[in-house]
Amino acid sequence: MDGGGQARANERAAKPPQGFSTSALEKRLHLRKRAREDAAHNSPRHDAEDLSSAERAVLEAVAAERAHVDQARNEARAEAERRLRALAPTPQDFAGPALDARLALKQAAGRVGHDWGEAADRAAQARADLDAFKKANQLRRGAVYPSSTLLQAGLLLCAAVFEALFSAALFAEDDARGLLGDAITAIGLSGANVTLGYLAGFLGLRYLQHIKLPIKVLGGFAFALFTALALMLNLFAADWRDQMAAMAGREVDLGSGASFRFWSLLQLDSPQAIILLMLGAGVWVFATRKGYSGFDDPYPDFGKMDRAAQDAAHALSDLRAEARRELEAPIEAAKIALAARLEKMRAEYEAMSKAFDTAALKMETLDSKARALDEAAAGAIHIYRQENAAVRTTPAPPYFSVPPPIVGPSLDALGPSASMIDDARARLEEAQKQSTQALEGLLRDLEDAAARLDAGAAA
């Protein structure tokens, strides 16, 4: 029922039952007539303390109807108390889920402790090895290497393909085999040139800067060897292209004159041969640069040591995250259990509150009816006293100025039921406090367990 409907119901209930209004009582009991008759005999006496017979008749007439209302009120009160006892929140155990979670937390910590310690040891050892390597080799910088070697390999392949296509076009100008026939030769030359450049950078320049002299000498020897081979390859290709141009112009057999000579560079006459030599040199320099720093750190083994340290650190981080999830699982389960129990108590309290509100509305209706009866009786007695005092020749008794007595018990509404609601609210607040304390304790235990694992790994 909404507020307006309840107000209208109370307004109707505030009217006394038919035949029990002030005017009805006055007519039924002939109060005015009896008041004048009593006043003619100066009754009640001026010093009387007891009510007159007419006043008692009013109270007796109202008391019977008031007894029915009081009986309905008692039944409504008893029903409300019974209903509230049935709906009172059931006490919940908030310590049980917390104890189960603590036990599961200790078991999980025991399971992950060994793996956690081993991963931490590996990470610490890898970091110590990296620091020792940097100190031994006088390195004061971080390792520099690409995140993807596939991209660098792709760049080398593109350089080889570019040189092969360009070289095939240069050879095809004076070769009867054409572009397709010279493509095989160009692919072989460009592949060899890129490979020699990569080896010169990776095995030569990188080891040439090593702090240890024997390794530095070996690096210098490797760089000189691969550089000499690349120089011979590119000079041979340029001289070959120059001889092909000469043969196409003079139509002579190369014979033994086509053999390679180191000083043939001084005798290059065709522009194509010079371009081919410059192209090979440029691609070789590019491949050497990629071999030097494109695939790994320029200092030998520095990148490998740094990657090992990072891999160990990442493995430890992943293990920590997985272990943290495993440690948090019992806490989450306890949180769900605590929330479910608290929600159950909250739902029971809400149902209890609604039942109390319904009973309070019903009781208010009955109280309004009882008050209407009391007011009707008081009004009727007031008419009698007023008429009596107006006619009598002696002073009215003092009790005329005192309100007439109530014919029924006092209207104490739902005092015990309200106390039950207060107790239920107090139990719910205490349950919320216990749930919060249990959850906070579990979170502290979780942090302590993680701290112990970290401390054990550090030790």
PDB file of C-alpha atoms in Angstrom, residues 182-374:
ATOM      1  CA  ASP A 182      73.121 -14.976 -66.391  1.00  0.00           C
ATOM      2  CA  ALA A 183      70.707 -14.966 -63.447  1.00  0.00           C
ATOM      3  CA  ILE A 184      72.163 -18.245 -62.133  1.00  0.00           C
ATOM      4  CA  THR A 185      75.697 -16.808 -62.237  1.00  0.00           C
ATOM      5  CA  ALA A 186      74.532 -13.562 -60.632  1.00  0.00           C
ATOM      6  CA  ILE A 187      72.729 -15.414 -57.822  1.00  0.00           C
ATOM      7  CA  GLY A 188      75.856 -17.429 -57.049  1.00  0.00           C
ATOM      8  CA  LEU A 189      78.091 -14.352 -57.019  1.00  0.00           C
ATOM      9  CA  SER A 190      75.707 -12.250 -54.904  1.00  0.00           C
ATOM     10  CA  GLY A 191      75.116 -15.108 -52.469  1.00  0.00           C
ATOM     11  CA  ALA A 192      78.822 -15.639 -52.011  1.00  0.00           C
ATOM     12  CA  ASN A 193      79.423 -11.881 -51.641  1.00  0.00           C
ATOM     13  CA  VAL A 194      76.710 -11.477 -48.967  1.00  0.00           C
ATOM     14  CA  THR A 195      77.921 -14.580 -47.111  1.00  0.00           C
ATOM     15  CA  LEU A 196      81.535 -13.359 -47.077  1.00  0.00           C
ATOM     16  CA  GLY A 197      80.389  -9.938 -45.849  1.00  0.00           C
ATOM     17  CA  TYR A 198      78.289 -11.470 -43.063  1.00  0.00           C
ATOM     18  CA  LEU A 199      81.157 -13.730 -41.951  1.00  0.00           C
ATOM     19  CA  ALA A 200      83.606 -10.828 -42.041  1.00  0.00           C
ATOM     20  CA  GLY A 201      81.358  -8.850 -39.691  1.00  0.00           C
ATOM     21  CA  PHE A 202      80.189 -11.666 -37.405  1.00  0.00           C
ATOM     22  CA  LEU A 203      83.455 -13.617 -37.067  1.00  0.00           C
ATOM     23  CA  GLY A 204      85.874 -10.829 -37.868  1.00  0.00           C
ATOM     24  CA  LEU A 205      84.908  -7.361 -36.662  1.00  0.00           C
ATOM     25  CA  ARG A 206      83.077  -8.613 -33.531  1.00  0.00           C
ATOM     26  CA  TYR A 207      86.022 -10.665 -32.283  1.00  0.00           C
ATOM     27  CA  LEU A 208      88.497  -8.020 -33.408  1.00  0.00           C
ATOM     28  CA  GLN A 209      87.371  -5.818 -30.474  1.00  0.00           C
ATOM     29  CA  HIS A 210      87.622  -8.589 -27.845  1.00  0.00           C
ATOM     30  CA  ILE A 211      89.612  -7.690 -24.755  1.00  0.00           C
ATOM     31  CA  LYS A 212      91.683 -10.868 -24.885  1.00  0.00           C
ATOM     32  CA  LEU A 213      94.586 -10.636 -27.299  1.00  0.00           C
ATOM     33  CA  PRO A 214      94.462 -14.210 -28.736  1.00  0.00           C
ATOM     34  CA  ILE A 215      90.788 -13.833 -29.600  1.00  0.00           C
ATOM     35  CA  LYS A 216      91.445 -10.354 -30.977  1.00  0.00           C
ATOM     36  CA  VAL A 217      94.189 -11.780 -33.259  1.00  0.00           C
ATOM     37  CA  LEU A 218      91.886 -14.552 -34.464  1.00  0.00           C
ATOM     38  CA  GLY A 219      89.206 -11.976 -35.185  1.00  0.00           C
ATOM     39  CA  GLY A 220      91.626  -9.861 -37.161  1.00  0.00           C
ATOM     40  CA  PHE A 221      92.770 -12.893 -39.133  1.00  0.00           C
ATOM     41  CA  ALA A 222      89.170 -13.904 -39.903  1.00  0.00           C
ATOM     42  CA  PHE A 223      88.290 -10.366 -41.006  1.00  0.00           C
ATOM     43  CA  ALA A 224      91.367 -10.171 -43.254  1.00  0.00           C
ATOM     44  CA  LEU A 225      90.629 -13.600 -44.749  1.00  0.00           C
ATOM     45  CA  PHE A 226      86.991 -12.929 -45.569  1.00  0.00           C
ATOM     46  CA  THR A 227      87.783  -9.428 -46.806  1.00  0.00           C
ATOM     47  CA  ALA A 228      90.473 -10.797 -49.148  1.00  0.00           C
ATOM     48  CA  LEU A 229      88.098 -13.464 -50.442  1.00  0.00           C
ATOM     49  CA  ALA A 230      85.369 -10.877 -51.027  1.00  0.00           C
ATOM     50  CA  LEU A 231      87.857  -8.575 -52.777  1.00  0.00           C
ATOM     51  CA  MET A 232      88.995 -11.400 -55.037  1.00  0.00           C
ATOM     52  CA  LEU A 233      85.370 -12.340 -55.783  1.00  0.00           C
ATOM     53  CA  ASN A 234      84.295  -8.822 -56.731  1.00  0.00           C
ATOM     54  CA  LEU A 235      87.478  -8.102 -58.741  1.00  0.00           C
ATOM     55  CA  PHE A 236      87.014 -11.378 -60.563  1.00  0.00           C
ATOM     56  CA  ALA A 237      83.383 -10.544 -61.397  1.00  0.00           C
ATOM     57  CA  ALA A 238      84.320  -7.054 -62.592  1.00  0.00           C
ATOM     58  CA  ASP A 239      87.200  -8.367 -64.717  1.00  0.00           C
ATOM     59  CA  TRP A 240      84.958 -11.087 -66.109  1.00  0.00           C
ATOM     60  CA  ARG A 241      82.357  -8.479 -67.108  1.00  0.00           C
ATOM     61  CA  ASP A 242      85.070  -6.323 -68.693  1.00  0.00           C
ATOM     62  CA  GLN A 243      86.425  -9.281 -70.695  1.00  0.00           C
ATOM     63  CA  MET A 244      82.874 -10.058 -71.886  1.00  0.00           C
ATOM     64  CA  ALA A 245      82.523  -6.488 -73.128  1.00  0.00           C
ATOM     65  CA  ALA A 246      85.868  -6.714 -74.895  1.00  0.00           C
ATOM     66  CA  MET A 247      84.949 -10.032 -76.471  1.00  0.00           C
ATOM     67  CA  ALA A 248      81.623  -8.708 -77.683  1.00  0.00           C
ATOM     68  CA  GLY A 249      83.399  -5.726 -79.296  1.00  0.00           C
ATOM     69  CA  ARG A 250      86.475  -7.557 -80.823  1.00  0.00           C
ATOM     70  CA  GLU A 251      85.069 -11.109 -81.046  1.00  0.00           C
ATOM     71  CA  VAL A 252      88.241 -12.792 -79.724  1.00  0.00           C
ATOM     72  CA  ASP A 253      88.582 -15.975 -77.719  1.00  0.00           C
ATOM     73  CA  LEU A 254      89.465 -15.241 -74.129  1.00  0.00           C
ATOM     74  CA  GLY A 255      91.389 -18.471 -73.662  1.00  0.00           C
ATOM     75  CA  SER A 256      93.993 -18.241 -70.941  1.00  0.00           C
ATOM     76  CA  GLY A 257      93.774 -14.486 -71.068  1.00  0.00           C
ATOM     77  CA  ALA A 258      90.504 -14.712 -69.143  1.00  0.00           C
ATOM     78  CA  SER A 259      92.350 -15.790 -66.014  1.00  0.00           C
ATOM     79  CA  PHE A 260      92.062 -13.439 -63.062  1.00  0.00           C
ATOM     80  CA  ARG A 261      94.811 -10.876 -62.387  1.00  0.00           C
ATOM     81  CA  PHE A 262      94.866  -8.634 -59.259  1.00  0.00           C
ATOM     82  CA  TRP A 263      95.928  -5.659 -61.267  1.00  0.00           C
ATOM     83  CA  SER A 264      93.128  -6.081 -63.785  1.00  0.00           C
ATOM     84  CA  LEU A 265      91.256  -3.268 -62.046  1.00  0.00           C
ATOM     85  CA  LEU A 266      93.630  -0.811 -63.695  1.00  0.00           C
ATOM     86  CA  GLN A 267      92.573  -2.133 -67.077  1.00  0.00           C
ATOM     87  CA  LEU A 268      88.746  -1.976 -66.686  1.00  0.00           C
ATOM     88  CA  ASP A 269      87.348  -0.250 -69.724  1.00  0.00           C
ATOM     89  CA  SER A 270      83.594  -0.922 -69.605  1.00  0.00           C
ATOM     90  CA  PRO A 271      81.336   1.107 -67.328  1.00  0.00           C
ATOM     91  CA  GLN A 272      79.329  -2.007 -66.574  1.00  0.00           C
ATOM     92  CA  ALA A 273      82.384  -3.672 -64.986  1.00  0.00           C
ATOM     93  CA  ILE A 274      83.083  -0.651 -62.768  1.00  0.00           C
ATOM     94  CA  ILE A 275      79.385  -0.487 -61.730  1.00  0.00           C
ATOM     95  CA  LEU A 276      79.430  -4.202 -60.967  1.00  0.00           C
ATOM     96  CA  LEU A 277      82.520  -3.764 -58.793  1.00  0.00           C
ATOM     97  CA  MET A 278      80.971  -0.836 -56.904  1.00  0.00           C
ATOM     98  CA  LEU A 279      77.704  -2.741 -56.464  1.00  0.00           C
ATOM     99  CA  GLY A 280      79.501  -5.763 -55.025  1.00  0.00           C
ATOM    100  CA  ALA A 281      81.552  -3.597 -52.688  1.00  0.00           C
ATOM    101  CA  GLY A 282      78.456  -1.781 -51.428  1.00  0.00           C
ATOM    102  CA  VAL A 283      76.511  -4.974 -50.783  1.00  0.00           C
ATOM    103  CA  TRP A 284      79.545  -6.492 -49.037  1.00  0.00           C
ATOM    104  CA  VAL A 285      79.841  -3.494 -46.719  1.00  0.00           C
ATOM    105  CA  PHE A 286      76.112  -3.724 -45.938  1.00  0.00           C
ATOM    106  CA  ALA A 287      76.371  -7.450 -45.193  1.00  0.00           C
ATOM    107  CA  THR A 288      79.478  -6.849 -43.042  1.00  0.00           C
ATOM    108  CA  ARG A 289      77.588  -4.226 -41.028  1.00  0.00           C
ATOM    109  CA  LYS A 290      74.676  -6.569 -40.502  1.00  0.00           C
ATOM    110  CA  GLY A 291      76.989  -9.385 -39.469  1.00  0.00           C
ATOM    111  CA  TYR A 292      78.698  -7.050 -37.021  1.00  0.00           C
ATOM    112  CA  SER A 293      75.675  -5.721 -35.146  1.00  0.00           C
ATOM    113  CA  GLY A 294      72.511  -6.786 -36.946  1.00  0.00           C
ATOM    114  CA  PHE A 295      72.060 -10.222 -35.374  1.00  0.00           C
ATOM    115  CA  ASP A 296      73.654  -9.877 -31.962  1.00  0.00           C
ATOM    116  CA  ASP A 297      75.532  -7.464 -29.737  1.00  0.00           C
ATOM    117  CA  PRO A 298      78.803  -6.312 -31.365  1.00  0.00           C
ATOM    118  CA  TYR A 299      80.780  -7.739 -28.432  1.00  0.00           C
ATOM    119  CA  PRO A 300      81.003 -11.545 -28.595  1.00  0.00           C
ATOM    120  CA  ASP A 301      78.809 -13.483 -26.108  1.00  0.00           C
ATOM    121  CA  PHE A 302      77.491 -10.275 -24.518  1.00  0.00           C
ATOM    122  CA  GLY A 303      74.098 -10.647 -26.125  1.00  0.00           C
ATOM    123  CA  LYS A 304      73.886 -14.322 -25.203  1.00  0.00           C
ATOM    124  CA  MET A 305      74.653 -13.563 -21.547  1.00  0.00           C
ATOM    125  CA  ASP A 306      72.143 -10.711 -21.466  1.00  0.00           C
ATOM    126  CA  ARG A 307      69.414 -12.834 -23.051  1.00  0.00           C
ATOM    127  CA  ALA A 308      70.062 -15.610 -20.548  1.00  0.00           C
ATOM    128  CA  ALA A 309      69.678 -13.140 -17.669  1.00  0.00           C
ATOM    129  CA  GLN A 310      66.497 -11.686 -19.154  1.00  0.00           C
ATOM    130  CA  ASP A 311      65.021 -15.116 -19.850  1.00  0.00           C
ATOM    131  CA  ALA A 312      65.692 -16.146 -16.245  1.00  0.00           C
ATOM    132  CA  ALA A 313      64.136 -12.905 -14.972  1.00  0.00           C
ATOM    133  CA  HIS A 314      61.071 -13.364 -17.191  1.00  0.00           C
ATOM    134  CA  ALA A 315      60.724 -16.984 -16.064  1.00  0.00           C
ATOM    135  CA  LEU A 316      60.851 -15.838 -12.441  1.00  0.00           C
ATOM    136  CA  SER A 317      58.283 -13.135 -13.141  1.00  0.00           C
ATOM    137  CA  ASP A 318      55.948 -15.605 -14.847  1.00  0.00           C
ATOM    138  CA  LEU A 319      56.377 -18.073 -12.003  1.00  0.00           C
ATOM    139  CA  ARG A 320      55.651 -15.343  -9.473  1.00  0.00           C
ATOM    140  CA  ALA A 321      52.475 -14.358 -11.313  1.00  0.00           C
ATOM    141  CA  GLU A 322      51.334 -17.983 -11.518  1.00  0.00           C
ATOM    142  CA  ALA A 323      52.227 -18.604  -7.876  1.00  0.00           C
ATOM    143  CA  ARG A 324      50.419 -15.427  -6.862  1.00  0.00           C
ATOM    144  CA  ARG A 325      47.292 -16.627  -8.635  1.00  0.00           C
ATOM    145  CA  GLU A 326      47.576 -19.982  -6.887  1.00  0.00           C
ATOM    146  CA  LEU A 327      48.025 -18.271  -3.512  1.00  0.00           C
ATOM    147  CA  GLU A 328      45.090 -15.950  -4.174  1.00  0.00           C
ATOM    148  CA  ALA A 329      42.737 -18.792  -5.146  1.00  0.00           C
ATOM    149  CA  PRO A 330      41.907 -19.779  -1.503  1.00  0.00           C
ATOM    150  CA  ILE A 331      41.440 -16.105  -0.619  1.00  0.00           C
ATOM    151  CA  GLU A 332      39.005 -15.622  -3.493  1.00  0.00           C
ATOM    152  CA  ALA A 333      37.093 -18.747  -2.488  1.00  0.00           C
ATOM    153  CA  ALA A 334      36.873 -17.499   1.106  1.00  0.00           C
ATOM    154  CA  LYS A 335      35.780 -14.067  -0.106  1.00  0.00           C
ATOM    155  CA  ILE A 336      32.949 -15.632  -2.116  1.00  0.00           C
ATOM    156  CA  ALA A 337      31.890 -17.787   0.842  1.00  0.00           C
ATOM    157  CA  LEU A 338      31.954 -14.843   3.258  1.00  0.00           C
ATOM    158  CA  ALA A 339      30.011 -12.657   0.830  1.00  0.00           C
ATOM    159  CA  ALA A 340      27.377 -15.388   0.330  1.00  0.00           C
ATOM    160  CA  ARG A 341      26.862 -15.810   4.076  1.00  0.00           C
ATOM    161  CA  LEU A 342      26.704 -12.085   4.647  1.00  0.00           C
ATOM    162  CA  GLU A 343      24.260 -11.685   1.777  1.00  0.00           C
ATOM    163  CA  LYS A 344      22.072 -14.405   3.281  1.00  0.00           C
ATOM    164  CA  MET A 345      21.896 -12.520   6.566  1.00  0.00           C
ATOM    165  CA  ARG A 346      21.224  -9.269   4.760  1.00  0.00           C
ATOM    166  CA  ALA A 347      18.354 -10.830   2.774  1.00  0.00           C
ATOM    167  CA  GLU A 348      16.872 -12.261   5.973  1.00  0.00           C
ATOM    168  CA  TYR A 349      17.117  -8.878   7.652  1.00  0.00           C
ATOM    169  CA  GLU A 350      15.418  -7.203   4.693  1.00  0.00           C
ATOM    170  CA  ALA A 351      12.552  -9.712   4.854  1.00  0.00           C
ATOM    171  CA  MET A 352      12.328  -9.136   8.593  1.00  0.00           C
ATOM    172  CA  SER A 353      12.181  -5.368   8.094  1.00  0.00           C
ATOM    173  CA  LYS A 354       9.388  -5.703   5.535  1.00  0.00           C
ATOM    174  CA  ALA A 355       7.411  -7.929   7.906  1.00  0.00           C
ATOM    175  CA  PHE A 356       7.862  -5.390  10.682  1.00  0.00           C
ATOM    176  CA  ASP A 357       6.667  -2.561   8.446  1.00  0.00           C
ATOM    177  CA  THR A 358       3.570  -4.548   7.496  1.00  0.00           C
ATOM    178  CA  ALA A 359       2.811  -5.306  11.154  1.00  0.00           C
ATOM    179  CA  ALA A 360       3.409  -1.678  12.104  1.00  0.00           C
ATOM    180  CA  LEU A 361       0.873  -0.492   9.524  1.00  0.00           C
ATOM    181  CA  LYS A 362      -1.689  -2.976  10.788  1.00  0.00           C
ATOM    182  CA  MET A 363      -1.018  -1.987  14.392  1.00  0.00           C
ATOM    183  CA  GLU A 364      -1.307   1.679  13.532  1.00  0.00           C
ATOM    184  CA  THR A 365      -4.754   1.047  12.093  1.00  0.00           C
ATOM    185  CA  LEU A 366      -5.881  -0.699  15.291  1.00  0.00           C
ATOM    186  CA  ASP A 367      -4.290   1.998  17.461  1.00  0.00           C
ATOM    187  CA  SER A 368      -6.194   4.660  15.527  1.00  0.00           C
ATOM    188  CA  LYS A 369      -9.413   2.786  16.157  1.00  0.00           C
ATOM    189  CA  ALA A 370      -8.642   2.498  19.886  1.00  0.00           C
ATOM    190  CA  ARG A 371      -7.782   6.189  20.123  1.00  0.00           C
ATOM    191  CA  ALA A 372     -11.044   7.054  18.348  1.00  0.00           C
ATOM    192  CA  LEU A 373     -12.979   5.078  20.967  1.00  0.00           C
ATOM    193  CA  ASP A 374     -11.079   6.786  23.789  1.00  0.00           C
TER     194      ASP A 374
END
